[in-house]
Coordinates of C-alpha atoms in Angstrom, one line a residue:
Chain A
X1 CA -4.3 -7.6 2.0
X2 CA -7.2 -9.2 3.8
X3 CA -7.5 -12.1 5.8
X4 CA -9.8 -13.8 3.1
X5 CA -6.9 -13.7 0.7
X6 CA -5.5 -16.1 3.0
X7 CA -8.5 -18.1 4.2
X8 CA -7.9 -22.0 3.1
X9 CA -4.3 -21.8 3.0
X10 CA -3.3 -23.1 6.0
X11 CA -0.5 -20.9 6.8
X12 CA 1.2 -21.3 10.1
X13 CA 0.6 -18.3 12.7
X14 CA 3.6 -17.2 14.6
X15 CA 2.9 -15.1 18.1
X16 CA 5.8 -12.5 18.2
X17 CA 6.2 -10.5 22.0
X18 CA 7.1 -7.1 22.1
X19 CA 10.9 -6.1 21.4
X20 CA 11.3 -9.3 19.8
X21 CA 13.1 -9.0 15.8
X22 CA 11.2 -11.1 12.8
X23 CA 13.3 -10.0 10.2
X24 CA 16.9 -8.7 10.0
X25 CA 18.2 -6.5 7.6
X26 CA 21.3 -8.5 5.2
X27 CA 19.8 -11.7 6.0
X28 CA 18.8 -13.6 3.3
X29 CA 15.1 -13.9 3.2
X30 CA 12.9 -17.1 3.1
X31 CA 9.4 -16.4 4.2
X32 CA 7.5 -13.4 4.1
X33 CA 4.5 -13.1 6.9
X34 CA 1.0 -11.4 6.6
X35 CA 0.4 -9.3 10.3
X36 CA -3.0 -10.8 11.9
X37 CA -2.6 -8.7 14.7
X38 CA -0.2 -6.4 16.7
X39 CA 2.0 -3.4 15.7
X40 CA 5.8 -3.3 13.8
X41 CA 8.6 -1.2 12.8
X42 CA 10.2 -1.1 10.1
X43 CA 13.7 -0.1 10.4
X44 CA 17.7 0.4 9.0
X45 CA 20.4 0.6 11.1
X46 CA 22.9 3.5 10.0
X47 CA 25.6 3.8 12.3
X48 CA 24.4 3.0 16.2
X49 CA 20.9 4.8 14.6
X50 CA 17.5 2.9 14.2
X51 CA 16.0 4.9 11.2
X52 CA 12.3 4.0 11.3
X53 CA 11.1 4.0 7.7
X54 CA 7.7 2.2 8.3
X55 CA 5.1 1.1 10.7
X56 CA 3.1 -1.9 9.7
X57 CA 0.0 -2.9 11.5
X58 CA -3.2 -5.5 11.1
X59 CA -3.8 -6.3 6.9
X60 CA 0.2 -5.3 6.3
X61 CA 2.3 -8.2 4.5
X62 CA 6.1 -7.9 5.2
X63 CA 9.3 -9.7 3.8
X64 CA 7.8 -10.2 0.7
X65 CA 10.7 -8.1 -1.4
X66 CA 13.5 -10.4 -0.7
X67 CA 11.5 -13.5 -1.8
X68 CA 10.7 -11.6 -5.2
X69 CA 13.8 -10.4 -6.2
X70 CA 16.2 -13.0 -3.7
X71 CA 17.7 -9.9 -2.7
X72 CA 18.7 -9.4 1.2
X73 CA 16.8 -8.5 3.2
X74 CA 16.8 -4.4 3.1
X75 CA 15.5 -3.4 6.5
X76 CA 14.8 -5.2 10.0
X77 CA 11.2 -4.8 11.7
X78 CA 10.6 -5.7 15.6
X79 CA 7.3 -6.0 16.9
X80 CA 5.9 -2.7 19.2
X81 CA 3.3 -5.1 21.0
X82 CA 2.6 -8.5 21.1
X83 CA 2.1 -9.6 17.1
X84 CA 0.4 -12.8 15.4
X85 CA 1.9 -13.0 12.1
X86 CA 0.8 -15.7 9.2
X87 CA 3.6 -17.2 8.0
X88 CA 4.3 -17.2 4.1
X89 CA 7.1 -19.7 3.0
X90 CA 9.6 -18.9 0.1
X91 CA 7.8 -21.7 -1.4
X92 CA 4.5 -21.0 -1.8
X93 CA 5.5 -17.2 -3.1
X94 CA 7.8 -18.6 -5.7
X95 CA 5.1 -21.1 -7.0
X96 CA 2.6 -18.0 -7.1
X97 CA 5.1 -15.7 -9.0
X98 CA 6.1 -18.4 -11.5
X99 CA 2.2 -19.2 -12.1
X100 CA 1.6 -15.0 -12.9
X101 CA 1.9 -13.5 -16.2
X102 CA 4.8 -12.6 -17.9
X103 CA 3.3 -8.9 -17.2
X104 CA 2.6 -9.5 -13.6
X105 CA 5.8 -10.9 -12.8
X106 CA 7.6 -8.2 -14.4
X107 CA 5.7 -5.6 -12.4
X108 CA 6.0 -7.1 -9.2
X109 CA 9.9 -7.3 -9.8
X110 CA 9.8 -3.6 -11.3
X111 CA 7.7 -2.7 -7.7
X112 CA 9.8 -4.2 -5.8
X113 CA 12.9 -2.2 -7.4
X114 CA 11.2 1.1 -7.1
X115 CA 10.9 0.1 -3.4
X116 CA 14.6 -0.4 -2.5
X117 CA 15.8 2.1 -4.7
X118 CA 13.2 4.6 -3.1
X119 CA 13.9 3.4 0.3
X120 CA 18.1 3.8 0.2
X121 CA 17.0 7.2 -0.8
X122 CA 15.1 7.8 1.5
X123 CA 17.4 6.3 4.7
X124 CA 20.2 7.7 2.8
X125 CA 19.0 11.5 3.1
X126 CA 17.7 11.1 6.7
X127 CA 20.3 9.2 8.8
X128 CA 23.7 9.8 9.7
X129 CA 26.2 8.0 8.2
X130 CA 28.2 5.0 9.7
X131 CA 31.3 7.2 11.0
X132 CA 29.8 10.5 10.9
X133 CA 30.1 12.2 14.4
X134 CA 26.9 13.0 16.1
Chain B
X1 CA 13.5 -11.4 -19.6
X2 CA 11.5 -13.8 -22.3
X3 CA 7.9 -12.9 -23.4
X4 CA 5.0 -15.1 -23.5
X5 CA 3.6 -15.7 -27.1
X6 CA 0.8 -13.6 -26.3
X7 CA 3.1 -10.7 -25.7
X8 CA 3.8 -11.1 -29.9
X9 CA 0.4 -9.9 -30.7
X10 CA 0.2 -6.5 -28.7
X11 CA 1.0 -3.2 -30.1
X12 CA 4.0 -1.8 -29.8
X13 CA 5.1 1.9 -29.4
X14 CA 8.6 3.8 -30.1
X15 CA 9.7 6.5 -28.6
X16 CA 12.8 8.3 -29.4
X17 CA 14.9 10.5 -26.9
X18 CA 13.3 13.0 -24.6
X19 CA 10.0 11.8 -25.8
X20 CA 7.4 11.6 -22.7
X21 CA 5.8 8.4 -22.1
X22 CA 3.7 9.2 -19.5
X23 CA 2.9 12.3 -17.9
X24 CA 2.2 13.4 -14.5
X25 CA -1.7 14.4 -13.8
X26 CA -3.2 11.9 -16.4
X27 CA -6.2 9.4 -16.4
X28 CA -4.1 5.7 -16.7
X29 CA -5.5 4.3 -19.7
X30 CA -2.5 2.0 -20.6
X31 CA 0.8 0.6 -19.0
X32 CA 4.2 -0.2 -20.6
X33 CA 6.7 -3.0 -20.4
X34 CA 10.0 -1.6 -21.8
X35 CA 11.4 -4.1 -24.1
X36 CA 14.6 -1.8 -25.6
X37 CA 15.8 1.4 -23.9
X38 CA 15.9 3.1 -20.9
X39 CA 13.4 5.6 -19.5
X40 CA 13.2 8.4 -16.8
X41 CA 10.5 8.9 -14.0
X42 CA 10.7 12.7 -12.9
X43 CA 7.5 14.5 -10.7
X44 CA 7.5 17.9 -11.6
X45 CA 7.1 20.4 -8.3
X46 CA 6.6 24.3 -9.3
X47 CA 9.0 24.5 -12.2
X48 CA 12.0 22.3 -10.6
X49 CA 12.0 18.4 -12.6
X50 CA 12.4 15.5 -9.1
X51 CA 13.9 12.7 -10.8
X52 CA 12.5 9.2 -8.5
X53 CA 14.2 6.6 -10.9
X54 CA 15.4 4.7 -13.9
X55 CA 13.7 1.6 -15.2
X56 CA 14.9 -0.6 -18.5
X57 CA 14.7 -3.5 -20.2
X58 CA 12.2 -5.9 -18.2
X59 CA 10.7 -3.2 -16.5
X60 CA 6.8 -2.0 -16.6
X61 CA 5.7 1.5 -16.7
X62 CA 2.7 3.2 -16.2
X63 CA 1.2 0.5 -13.3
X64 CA 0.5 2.4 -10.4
X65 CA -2.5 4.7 -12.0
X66 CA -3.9 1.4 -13.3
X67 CA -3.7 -0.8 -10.3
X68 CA -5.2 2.2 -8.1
X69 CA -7.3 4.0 -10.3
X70 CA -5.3 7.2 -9.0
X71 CA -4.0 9.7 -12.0
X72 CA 0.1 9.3 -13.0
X73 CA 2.0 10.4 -9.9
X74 CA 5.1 10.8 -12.3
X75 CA 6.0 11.4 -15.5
X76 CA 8.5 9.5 -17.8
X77 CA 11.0 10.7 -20.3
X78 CA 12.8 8.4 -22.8
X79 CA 16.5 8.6 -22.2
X80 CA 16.9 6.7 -25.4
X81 CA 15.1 5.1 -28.5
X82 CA 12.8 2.9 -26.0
X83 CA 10.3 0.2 -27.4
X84 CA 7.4 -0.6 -25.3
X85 CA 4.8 -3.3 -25.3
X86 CA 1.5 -1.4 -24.6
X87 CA -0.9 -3.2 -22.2
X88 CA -4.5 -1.3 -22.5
X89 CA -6.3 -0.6 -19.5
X90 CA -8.9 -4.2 -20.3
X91 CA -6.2 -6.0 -20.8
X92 CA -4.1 -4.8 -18.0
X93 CA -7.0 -5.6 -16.0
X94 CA -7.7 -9.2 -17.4
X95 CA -4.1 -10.0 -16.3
X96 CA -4.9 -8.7 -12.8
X97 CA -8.3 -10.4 -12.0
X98 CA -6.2 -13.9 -13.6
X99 CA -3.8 -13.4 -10.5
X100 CA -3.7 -15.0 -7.5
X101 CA -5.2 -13.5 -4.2
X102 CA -1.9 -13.6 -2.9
X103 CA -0.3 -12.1 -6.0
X104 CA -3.0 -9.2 -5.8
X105 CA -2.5 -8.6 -2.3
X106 CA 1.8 -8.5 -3.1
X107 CA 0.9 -6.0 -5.5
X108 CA -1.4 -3.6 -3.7
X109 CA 1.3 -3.7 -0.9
X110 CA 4.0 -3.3 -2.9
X111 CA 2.0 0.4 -5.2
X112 CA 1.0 0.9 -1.6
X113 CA 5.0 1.4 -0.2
X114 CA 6.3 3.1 -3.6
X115 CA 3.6 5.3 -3.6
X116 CA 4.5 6.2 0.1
X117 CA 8.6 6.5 -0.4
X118 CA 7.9 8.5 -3.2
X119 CA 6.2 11.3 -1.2
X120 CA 9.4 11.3 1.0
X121 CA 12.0 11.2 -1.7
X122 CA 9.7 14.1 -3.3
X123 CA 9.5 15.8 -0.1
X124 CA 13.2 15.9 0.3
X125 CA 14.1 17.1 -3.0
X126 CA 14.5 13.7 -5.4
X127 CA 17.0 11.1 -6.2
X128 CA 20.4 12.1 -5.6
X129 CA 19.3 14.9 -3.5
X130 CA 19.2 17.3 -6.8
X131 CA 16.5 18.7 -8.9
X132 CA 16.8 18.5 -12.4
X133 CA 16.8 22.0 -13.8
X134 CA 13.6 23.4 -15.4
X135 CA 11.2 21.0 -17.1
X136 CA 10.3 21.0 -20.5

């Protein structure tokens, strides 16, 4: 995603320091944010374990899944240095989805399926499990 | 899920158990939304069948080659008698260019992260940790 896909939309910006958390995994999600600048992780806790399972930097949107689906959130991300994010509400996504296609809805919601399901898979292999001795 | 009206006029395709829908390696020309059945997406690596995932009912098929240009990453096998509504590549492509900038962008992230996890799951042997016996 670019920054012209935004331009005229008057999104808040957000300035995020390092070590600070914008999303938390479980939470329920209502805004999904477009990274202007700065550097993130993307990670699941499994145990005491922070499984990194992305790394999102300028042009990356996060959040997004949870306000597509209205599932928790599935992971947490912290910010690595000092981050402005655009702010996407709940709102405006679910007036956008709602405008698409039949088609385009149903293959954002099948994306963002493949995405979880992929993801547990993935964190699921890699990380210790809560109450597995290290 | 309810279709628009428009959806009535598109072809349709059946396919019938362990038919393939879609096979790894091929130029996109088309995409599916699975109206009946269930269907699975397998990658094939040397002779061992990695099964990445189930979709049904409400699901679309077939997206990722068209939204990237790339080739089919996976392959899908009918688990059932499936009926798909078939999207050709124009009109796949109408539907895109109609959607919002923001809608786009969702999307591109979105093929961007499966196409990413599926390398891992790949790499670490599939779904369920188990390959699938031989392919067909």
């Amino acid at each position: 995603m670019s920054s012209d896909e935004l331009k005229g939309t008057g999104l808040d910006r957000r300035q995020i320091e390092p070590g600070a958390v914008i999303l938390k995994e479980g939470d329920p999600g209502d805004e999904a944010y477009f990274v202007e600048s700065g550097k993130i992780d993307v990670f699941c806790m499994r145990g005491d374990t922070r499984v990194v399972i992305g790394k999102l930097g300028p042009g990356s949107i996060l959040g997004e899944m949870a306000l597509i689906d209205s599932a928790p959130r599935m992971a947490s991300a912290v910010a690595v240095e000092k981050t402005t994010l655009r702010v996407i509400p709940r709102a405006i996504i679910e007036r956008e989805v709602k405008k698409s296609d039949t088609f385009v809805r149903a293959m954002l919601i099948t994306l963002v399926q493949n995405v979880r399901t992929l993801s547990a898979q993935t964190i699921g292999t890699q990380a210790p499990k809560p109450g597995d001795t290290a | 899920m309810t279709l628009d009206a428009g959806f009535k006029l598109l072809d349709r395709r059946v396919f019938f158990k362990g038919d393939i829908i879609v096979k790894e390696g091929e130029e996109g020309l088309r995409a599916y939304l699975i109206e009946q059945g269930s269907v699975e997406v397998f990658r094939t690596v040397g002779d061992r069948r990695i099964v990445i995932g189930k979709r049904g009912k409400g699901n679309v098929l077939g997206e990722m080659a068209l939204i990237d240009n790339s080739r089919r990453v996976a392959s899908a096998i009918a688990l059932e008698k499936t009926t798909c509504v078939v999207i050709a590549r124009a009109e796949f492509e109408r539907m895109v260019i109609r959607a919002s900038p923001l809608m786009k962008g969702l999307l591109r992230v979105l093929v961007a992260n499966v196409r990413s996890l599926d390398e891992m799951v790949v790499g670490m042997g599939g779904v369920g940790g188990s390959s699938q016996g031989p392919t067909l």
